[in-house]
Short mmCIF file of C-alpha atoms in Angstrom, two decimals:
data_model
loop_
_atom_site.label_atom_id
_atom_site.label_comp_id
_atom_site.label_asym_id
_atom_site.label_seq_id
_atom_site.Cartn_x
_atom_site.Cartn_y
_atom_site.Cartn_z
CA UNK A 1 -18.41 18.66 -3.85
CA UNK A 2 -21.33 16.55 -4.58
CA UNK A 3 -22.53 13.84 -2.09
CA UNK A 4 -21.64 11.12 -4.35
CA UNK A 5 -18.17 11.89 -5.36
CA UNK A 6 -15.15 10.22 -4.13
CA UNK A 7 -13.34 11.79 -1.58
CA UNK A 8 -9.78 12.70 -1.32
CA UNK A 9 -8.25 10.91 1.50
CA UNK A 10 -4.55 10.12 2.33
CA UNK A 11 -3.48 7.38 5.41
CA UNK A 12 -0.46 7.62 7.42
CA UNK A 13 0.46 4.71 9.85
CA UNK A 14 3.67 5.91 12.08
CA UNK A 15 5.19 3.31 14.84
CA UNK A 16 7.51 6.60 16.40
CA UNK A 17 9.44 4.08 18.61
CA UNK A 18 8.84 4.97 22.49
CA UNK A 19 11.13 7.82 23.93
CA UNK A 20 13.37 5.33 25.60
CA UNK A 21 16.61 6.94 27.97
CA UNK A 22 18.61 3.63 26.93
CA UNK A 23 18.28 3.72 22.92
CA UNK A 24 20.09 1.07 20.83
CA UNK A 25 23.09 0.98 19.09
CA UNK A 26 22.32 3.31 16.27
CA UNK A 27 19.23 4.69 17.48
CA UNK A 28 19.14 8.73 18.59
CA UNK A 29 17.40 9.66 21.64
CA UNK A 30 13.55 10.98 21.10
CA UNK A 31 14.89 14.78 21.45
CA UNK A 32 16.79 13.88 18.23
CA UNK A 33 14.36 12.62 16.30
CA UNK A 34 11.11 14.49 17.29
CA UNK A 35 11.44 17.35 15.03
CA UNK A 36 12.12 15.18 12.12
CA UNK A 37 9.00 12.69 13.12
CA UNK A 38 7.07 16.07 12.97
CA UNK A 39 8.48 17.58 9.89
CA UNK A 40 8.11 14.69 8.20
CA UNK A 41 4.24 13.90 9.22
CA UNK A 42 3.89 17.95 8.27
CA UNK A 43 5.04 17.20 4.79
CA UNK A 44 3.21 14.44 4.01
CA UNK A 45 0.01 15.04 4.94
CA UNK A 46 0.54 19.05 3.83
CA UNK A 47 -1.23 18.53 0.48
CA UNK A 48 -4.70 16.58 1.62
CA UNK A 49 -6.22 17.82 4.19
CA UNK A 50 -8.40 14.67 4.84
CA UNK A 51 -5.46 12.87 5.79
CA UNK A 52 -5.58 10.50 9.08
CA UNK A 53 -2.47 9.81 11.09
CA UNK A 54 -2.36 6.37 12.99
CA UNK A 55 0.77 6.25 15.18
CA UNK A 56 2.08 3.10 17.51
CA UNK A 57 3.84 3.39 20.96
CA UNK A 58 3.44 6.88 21.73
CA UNK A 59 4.04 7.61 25.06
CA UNK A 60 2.14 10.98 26.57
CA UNK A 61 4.69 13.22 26.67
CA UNK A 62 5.56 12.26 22.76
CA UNK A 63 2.34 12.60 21.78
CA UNK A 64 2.57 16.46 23.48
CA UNK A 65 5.51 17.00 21.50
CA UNK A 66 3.97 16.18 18.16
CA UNK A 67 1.20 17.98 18.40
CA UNK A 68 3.16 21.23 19.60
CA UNK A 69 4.72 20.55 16.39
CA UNK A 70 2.12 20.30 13.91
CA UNK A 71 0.39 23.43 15.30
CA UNK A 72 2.93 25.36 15.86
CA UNK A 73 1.90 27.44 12.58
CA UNK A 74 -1.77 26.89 12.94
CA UNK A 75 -2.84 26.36 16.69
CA UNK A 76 -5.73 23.86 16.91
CA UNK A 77 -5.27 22.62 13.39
CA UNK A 78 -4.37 18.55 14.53
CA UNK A 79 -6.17 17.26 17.71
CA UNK A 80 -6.63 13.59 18.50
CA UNK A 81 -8.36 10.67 19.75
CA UNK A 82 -6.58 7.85 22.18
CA UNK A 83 -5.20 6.97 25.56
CA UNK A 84 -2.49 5.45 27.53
CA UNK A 85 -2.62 1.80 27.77
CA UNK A 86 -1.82 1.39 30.98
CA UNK A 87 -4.37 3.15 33.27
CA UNK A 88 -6.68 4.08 30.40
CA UNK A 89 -5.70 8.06 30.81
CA UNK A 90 -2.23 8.81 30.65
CA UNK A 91 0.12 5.87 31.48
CA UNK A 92 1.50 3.95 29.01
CA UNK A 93 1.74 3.64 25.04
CA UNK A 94 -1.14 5.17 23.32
CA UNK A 95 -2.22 4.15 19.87
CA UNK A 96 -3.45 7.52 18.86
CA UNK A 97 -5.38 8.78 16.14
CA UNK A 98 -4.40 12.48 14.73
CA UNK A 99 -6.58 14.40 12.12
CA UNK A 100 -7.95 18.27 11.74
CA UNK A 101 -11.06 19.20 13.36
CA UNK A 102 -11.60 22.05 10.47
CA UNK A 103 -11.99 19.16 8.23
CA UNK A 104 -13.47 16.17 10.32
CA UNK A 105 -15.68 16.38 13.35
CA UNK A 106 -15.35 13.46 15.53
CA UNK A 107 -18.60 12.06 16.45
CA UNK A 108 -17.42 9.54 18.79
CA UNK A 109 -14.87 7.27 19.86
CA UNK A 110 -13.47 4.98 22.38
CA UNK A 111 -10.90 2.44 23.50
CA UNK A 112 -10.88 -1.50 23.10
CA UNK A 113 -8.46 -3.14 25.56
CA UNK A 114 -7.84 -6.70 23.36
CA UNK A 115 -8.07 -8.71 26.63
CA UNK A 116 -11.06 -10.95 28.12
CA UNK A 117 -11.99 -7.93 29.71
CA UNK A 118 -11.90 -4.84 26.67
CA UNK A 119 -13.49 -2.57 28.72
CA UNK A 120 -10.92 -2.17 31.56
CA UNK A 121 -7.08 -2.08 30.84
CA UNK A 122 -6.01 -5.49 31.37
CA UNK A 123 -3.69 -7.86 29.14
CA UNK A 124 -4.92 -10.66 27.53
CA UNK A 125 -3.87 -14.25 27.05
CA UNK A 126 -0.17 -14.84 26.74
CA UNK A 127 0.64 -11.02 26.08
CA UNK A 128 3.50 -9.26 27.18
CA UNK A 129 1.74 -5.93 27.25
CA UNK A 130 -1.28 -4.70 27.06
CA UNK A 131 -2.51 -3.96 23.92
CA UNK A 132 -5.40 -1.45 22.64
CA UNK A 133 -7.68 -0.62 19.39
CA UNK A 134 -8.41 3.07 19.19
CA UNK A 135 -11.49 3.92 17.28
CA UNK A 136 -13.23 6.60 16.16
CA UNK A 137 -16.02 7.68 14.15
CA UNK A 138 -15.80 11.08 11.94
CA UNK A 139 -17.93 13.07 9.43
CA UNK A 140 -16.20 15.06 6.93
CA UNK A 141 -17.74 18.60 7.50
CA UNK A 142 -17.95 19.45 4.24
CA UNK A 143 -19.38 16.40 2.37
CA UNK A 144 -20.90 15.04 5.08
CA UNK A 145 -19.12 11.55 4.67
CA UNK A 146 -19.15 9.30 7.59
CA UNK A 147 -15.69 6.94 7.76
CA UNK A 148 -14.39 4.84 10.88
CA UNK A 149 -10.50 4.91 11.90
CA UNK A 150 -9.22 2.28 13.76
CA UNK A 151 -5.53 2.47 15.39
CA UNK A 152 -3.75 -0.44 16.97
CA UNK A 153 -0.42 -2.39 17.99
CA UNK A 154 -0.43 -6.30 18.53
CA UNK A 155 1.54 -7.74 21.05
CA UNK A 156 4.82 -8.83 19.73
CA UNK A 157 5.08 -12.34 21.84
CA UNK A 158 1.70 -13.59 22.82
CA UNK A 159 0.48 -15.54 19.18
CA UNK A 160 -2.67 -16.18 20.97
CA UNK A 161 -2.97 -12.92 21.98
CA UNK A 162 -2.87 -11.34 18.75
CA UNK A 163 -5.45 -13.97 17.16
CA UNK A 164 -7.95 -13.30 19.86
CA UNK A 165 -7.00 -9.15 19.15
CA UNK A 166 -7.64 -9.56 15.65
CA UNK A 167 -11.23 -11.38 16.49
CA UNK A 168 -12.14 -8.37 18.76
CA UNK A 169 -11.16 -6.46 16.01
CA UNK A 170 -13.09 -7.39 13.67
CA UNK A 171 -15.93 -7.06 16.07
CA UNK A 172 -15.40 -3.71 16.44
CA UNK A 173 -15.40 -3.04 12.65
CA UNK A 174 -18.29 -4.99 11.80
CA UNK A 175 -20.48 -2.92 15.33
CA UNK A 176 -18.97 0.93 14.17
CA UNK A 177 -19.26 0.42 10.25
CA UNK A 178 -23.17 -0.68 10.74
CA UNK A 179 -22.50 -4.14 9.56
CA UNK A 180 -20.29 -2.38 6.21
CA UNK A 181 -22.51 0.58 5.57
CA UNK A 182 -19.53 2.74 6.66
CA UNK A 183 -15.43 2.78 5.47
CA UNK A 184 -13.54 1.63 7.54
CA UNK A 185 -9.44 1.42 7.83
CA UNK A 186 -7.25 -0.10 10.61
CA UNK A 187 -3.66 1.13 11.00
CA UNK A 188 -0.68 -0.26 13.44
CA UNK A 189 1.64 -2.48 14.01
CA UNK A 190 0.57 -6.03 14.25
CA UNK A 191 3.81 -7.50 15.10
CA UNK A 192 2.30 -10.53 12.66
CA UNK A 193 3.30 -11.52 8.92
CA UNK A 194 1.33 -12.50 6.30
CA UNK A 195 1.81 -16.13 7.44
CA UNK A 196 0.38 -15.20 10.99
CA UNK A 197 -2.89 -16.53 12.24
CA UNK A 198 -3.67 -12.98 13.53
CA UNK A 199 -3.24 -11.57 9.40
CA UNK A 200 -5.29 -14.93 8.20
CA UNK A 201 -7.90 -14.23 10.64
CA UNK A 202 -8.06 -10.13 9.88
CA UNK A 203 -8.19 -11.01 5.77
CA UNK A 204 -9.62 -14.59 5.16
CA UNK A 205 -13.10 -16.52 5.09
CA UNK A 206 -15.92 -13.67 6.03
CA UNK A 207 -13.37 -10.89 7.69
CA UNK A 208 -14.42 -7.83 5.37
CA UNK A 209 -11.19 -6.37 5.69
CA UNK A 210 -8.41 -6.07 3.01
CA UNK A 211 -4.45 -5.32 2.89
CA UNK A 212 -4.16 -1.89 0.86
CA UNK A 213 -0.72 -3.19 -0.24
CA UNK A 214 -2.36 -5.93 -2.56
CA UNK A 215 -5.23 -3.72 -3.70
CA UNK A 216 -2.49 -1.12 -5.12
CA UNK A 217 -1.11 -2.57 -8.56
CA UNK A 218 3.22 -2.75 -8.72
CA UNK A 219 3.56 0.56 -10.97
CA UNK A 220 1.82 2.54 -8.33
CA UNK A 221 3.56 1.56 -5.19
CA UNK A 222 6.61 3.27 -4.24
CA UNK A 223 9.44 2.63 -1.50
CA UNK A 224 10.51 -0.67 1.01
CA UNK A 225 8.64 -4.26 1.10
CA UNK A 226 9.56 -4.76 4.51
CA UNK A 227 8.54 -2.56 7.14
CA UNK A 228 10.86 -3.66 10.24
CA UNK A 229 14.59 -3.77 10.33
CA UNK A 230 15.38 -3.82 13.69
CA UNK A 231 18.38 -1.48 13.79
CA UNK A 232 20.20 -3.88 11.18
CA UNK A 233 20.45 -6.19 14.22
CA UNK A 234 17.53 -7.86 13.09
CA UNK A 235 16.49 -10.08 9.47
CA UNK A 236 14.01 -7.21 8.04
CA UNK A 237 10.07 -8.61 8.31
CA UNK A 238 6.72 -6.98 6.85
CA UNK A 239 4.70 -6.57 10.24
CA UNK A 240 3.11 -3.29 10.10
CA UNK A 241 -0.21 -2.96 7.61
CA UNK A 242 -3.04 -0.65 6.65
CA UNK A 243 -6.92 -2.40 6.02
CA UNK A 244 -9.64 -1.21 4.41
CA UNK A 245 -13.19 -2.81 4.45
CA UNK A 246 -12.60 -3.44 0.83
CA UNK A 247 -15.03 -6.51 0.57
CA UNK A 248 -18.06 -4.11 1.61
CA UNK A 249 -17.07 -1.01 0.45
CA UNK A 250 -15.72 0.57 -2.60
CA UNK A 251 -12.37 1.69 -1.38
CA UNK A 252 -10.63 2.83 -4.95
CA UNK A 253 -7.12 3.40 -4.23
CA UNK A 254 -4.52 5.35 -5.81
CA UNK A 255 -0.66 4.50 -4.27
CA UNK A 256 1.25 2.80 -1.21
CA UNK A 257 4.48 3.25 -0.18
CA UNK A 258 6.85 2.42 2.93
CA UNK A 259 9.00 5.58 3.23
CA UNK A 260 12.24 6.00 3.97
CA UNK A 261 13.26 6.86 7.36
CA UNK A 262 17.21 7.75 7.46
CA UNK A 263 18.96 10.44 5.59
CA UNK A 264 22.58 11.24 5.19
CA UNK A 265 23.11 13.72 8.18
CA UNK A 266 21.84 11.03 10.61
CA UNK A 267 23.83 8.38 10.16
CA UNK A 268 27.17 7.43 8.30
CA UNK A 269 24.94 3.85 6.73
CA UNK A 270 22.90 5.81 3.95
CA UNK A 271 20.59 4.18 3.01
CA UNK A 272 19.44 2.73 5.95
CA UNK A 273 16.36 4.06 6.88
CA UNK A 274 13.72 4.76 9.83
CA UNK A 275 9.80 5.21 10.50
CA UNK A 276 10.45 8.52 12.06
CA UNK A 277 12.43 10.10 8.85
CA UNK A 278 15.66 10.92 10.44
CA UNK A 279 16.88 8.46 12.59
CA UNK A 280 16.69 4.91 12.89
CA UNK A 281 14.28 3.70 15.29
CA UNK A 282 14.63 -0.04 13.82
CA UNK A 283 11.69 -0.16 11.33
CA UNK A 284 11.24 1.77 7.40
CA UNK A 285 9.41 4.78 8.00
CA UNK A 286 6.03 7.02 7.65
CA UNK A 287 3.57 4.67 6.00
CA UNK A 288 1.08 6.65 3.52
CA UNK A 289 -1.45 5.82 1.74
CA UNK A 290 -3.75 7.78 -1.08
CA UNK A 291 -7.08 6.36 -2.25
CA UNK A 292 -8.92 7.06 -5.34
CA UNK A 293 -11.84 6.90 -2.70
CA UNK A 294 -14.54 4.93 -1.93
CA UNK A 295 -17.18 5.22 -4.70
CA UNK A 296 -20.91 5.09 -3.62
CA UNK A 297 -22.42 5.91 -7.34
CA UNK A 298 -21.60 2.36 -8.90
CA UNK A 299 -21.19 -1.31 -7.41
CA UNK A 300 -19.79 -2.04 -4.69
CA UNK A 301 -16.36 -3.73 -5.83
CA UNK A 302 -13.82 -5.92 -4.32
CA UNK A 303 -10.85 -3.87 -3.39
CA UNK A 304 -7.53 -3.59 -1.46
CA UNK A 305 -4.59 -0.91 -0.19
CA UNK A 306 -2.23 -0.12 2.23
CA UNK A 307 0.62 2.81 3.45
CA UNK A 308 2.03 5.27 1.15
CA UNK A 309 4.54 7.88 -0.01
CA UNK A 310 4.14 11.90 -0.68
CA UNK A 311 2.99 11.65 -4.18
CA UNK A 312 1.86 14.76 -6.82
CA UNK A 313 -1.69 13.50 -7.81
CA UNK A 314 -3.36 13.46 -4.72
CA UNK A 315 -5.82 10.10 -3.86
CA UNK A 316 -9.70 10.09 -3.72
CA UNK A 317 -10.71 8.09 -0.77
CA UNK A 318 -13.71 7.11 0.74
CA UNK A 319 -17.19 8.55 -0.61
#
């Protein structure tokens, strides 16, 4: 592969729903619906091995669980990057970041609490919870590409809180990427919709970031519009979103879907459908994404994307 070719890349954005021993009506327990998370993570991300997995409200002992399960064929094949909110080691919802050391070495990365104080854990403003950005910087071992991954979950009261997240953000993006010399995506939940001041603030004005759903054209998206249904019990929103730094970098990108999460042995609603592809957990399931790349031999265009579906012709991502 030459230096300047576009690289094959495929995003995956994953809220699992936290292993909860009080589930809601027509949600299964996390016993239930681990295997299927992993199987369907293993399938998705089988034919690139460049992809990134960002996943939302993972609690330790689910994030041991999925890994078991991805290298249970190939040991050491997925590691990751992240920690628990809560006490910054173990405790609490991680925001994780998953990807294969044979194909990216990580060459560093930390945590961002989005508080007044984003070095400690701490919540900020009118939160409920606190909240984190995980962020890492990888080179792909072969090419030598650099790229930045960026993992979070917004607080899902706290308005203020998730404007003042999305400036810290942006921040970070602008600090790891070298002021947009590097690619750059950001993956989570951001309990905000596209009339939220925390979306205006992470896509408007001089924000360099872009929604990969609107740089996708209609024929090449596949799947749901909304990505949160709330067990049925709730009117389905759009809250969940993959950015690129599409306004400084050439992102080129190939497909988006929201994929569907329920299937006919788990539940007597077909149709009805979950992020972690077998059971409802009250949002549409795995979010993938496949770039045409990021293309450093011509101008630097104006470009957007977001999550995606398994699909044949795999994406070229960042270069």
């Amino acid at each position: 592969m030459r230096s300047h070719d576009p690289l094959p890349i495929r995003l995956l954005t994953h809220n699992v729903r936290y292993a909860t021993d009080s589930p809601s009506i027509g949600e299964e327990k996390w016993e239930v619906r681990a295997p299927r998370v992993v199987a369907a993570m293993r399938f998705h991300t089988s034919h690139c091995r460049e992809s990134f997995i960002g996943l939302q409200e993972v609690l330790h002992g689910q994030l041991v669980d999925i890994l078991k399960g991805l290298n249970r064929e190939r040991e050491g094949e997925w590691d990751y990057i992240g920690v628990g909110r809560d006490d910054g080691v173990k405790d609490g919802e991680y925001s994780p970041i998953l990807y294969r050391p044979s194909v990216w070495t990580l060459q560093s990365w930390n945590t961002t609490w989005l508080s007044e104080t984003p070095n400690t854990p701490s919540r900020g403003w009118d939160a409920a919870c606190r909240r984190i950005l995980t962020s890492g910087i990888f080179q792909h071992n072969h090419s030598k590409k650099k790229l930045v991954a960026m993992s979070t979950h917004l607080d899902h009261q706290g308005p203020k809180s998730r404007l003042e997240a999305a400036k810290i953000i942006l921040g970070q993006v602008e600090e790891k990427t070298q002021q947009g010399h590097l690619p750059a995506f950001l993956a989570g939940d951001f309990n905000s919709q596209q009339d939220d001041d925390a979306y205006r603030m992470l896509t408007d004005g001089a924000s360099p970031m872009q929604d990969l759903h609107t740089m996708v054209s209609p024929e090449k998206r596949y799947g749901h519009y909304y990505t949160f249904t709330g067990f049925g019990h709730d009117k389905p929103t759009k809250i969940d979103f993959l950015f690129v730094n599409g306004k400084t970098y050439p992102w080129l990108p190939n497909g988006y879907a929201v994929l569907e999460n329920r299937f006919d042995d788990a539940s007597d609603r077909p149709g009805r459908m979950s992020r972690d592809g077998g059971c409802d957990n009250g949002e549409y399931g795995l979010l993938l994404w496949d770039s045409s790349g990021v293309d450093e031999s011509g101008s630097r265009r104006k470009r957007k994307i977001m999550w995606q579906r398994f699909v044949r012709d795999a994406a070229r991502a960042m270069a």
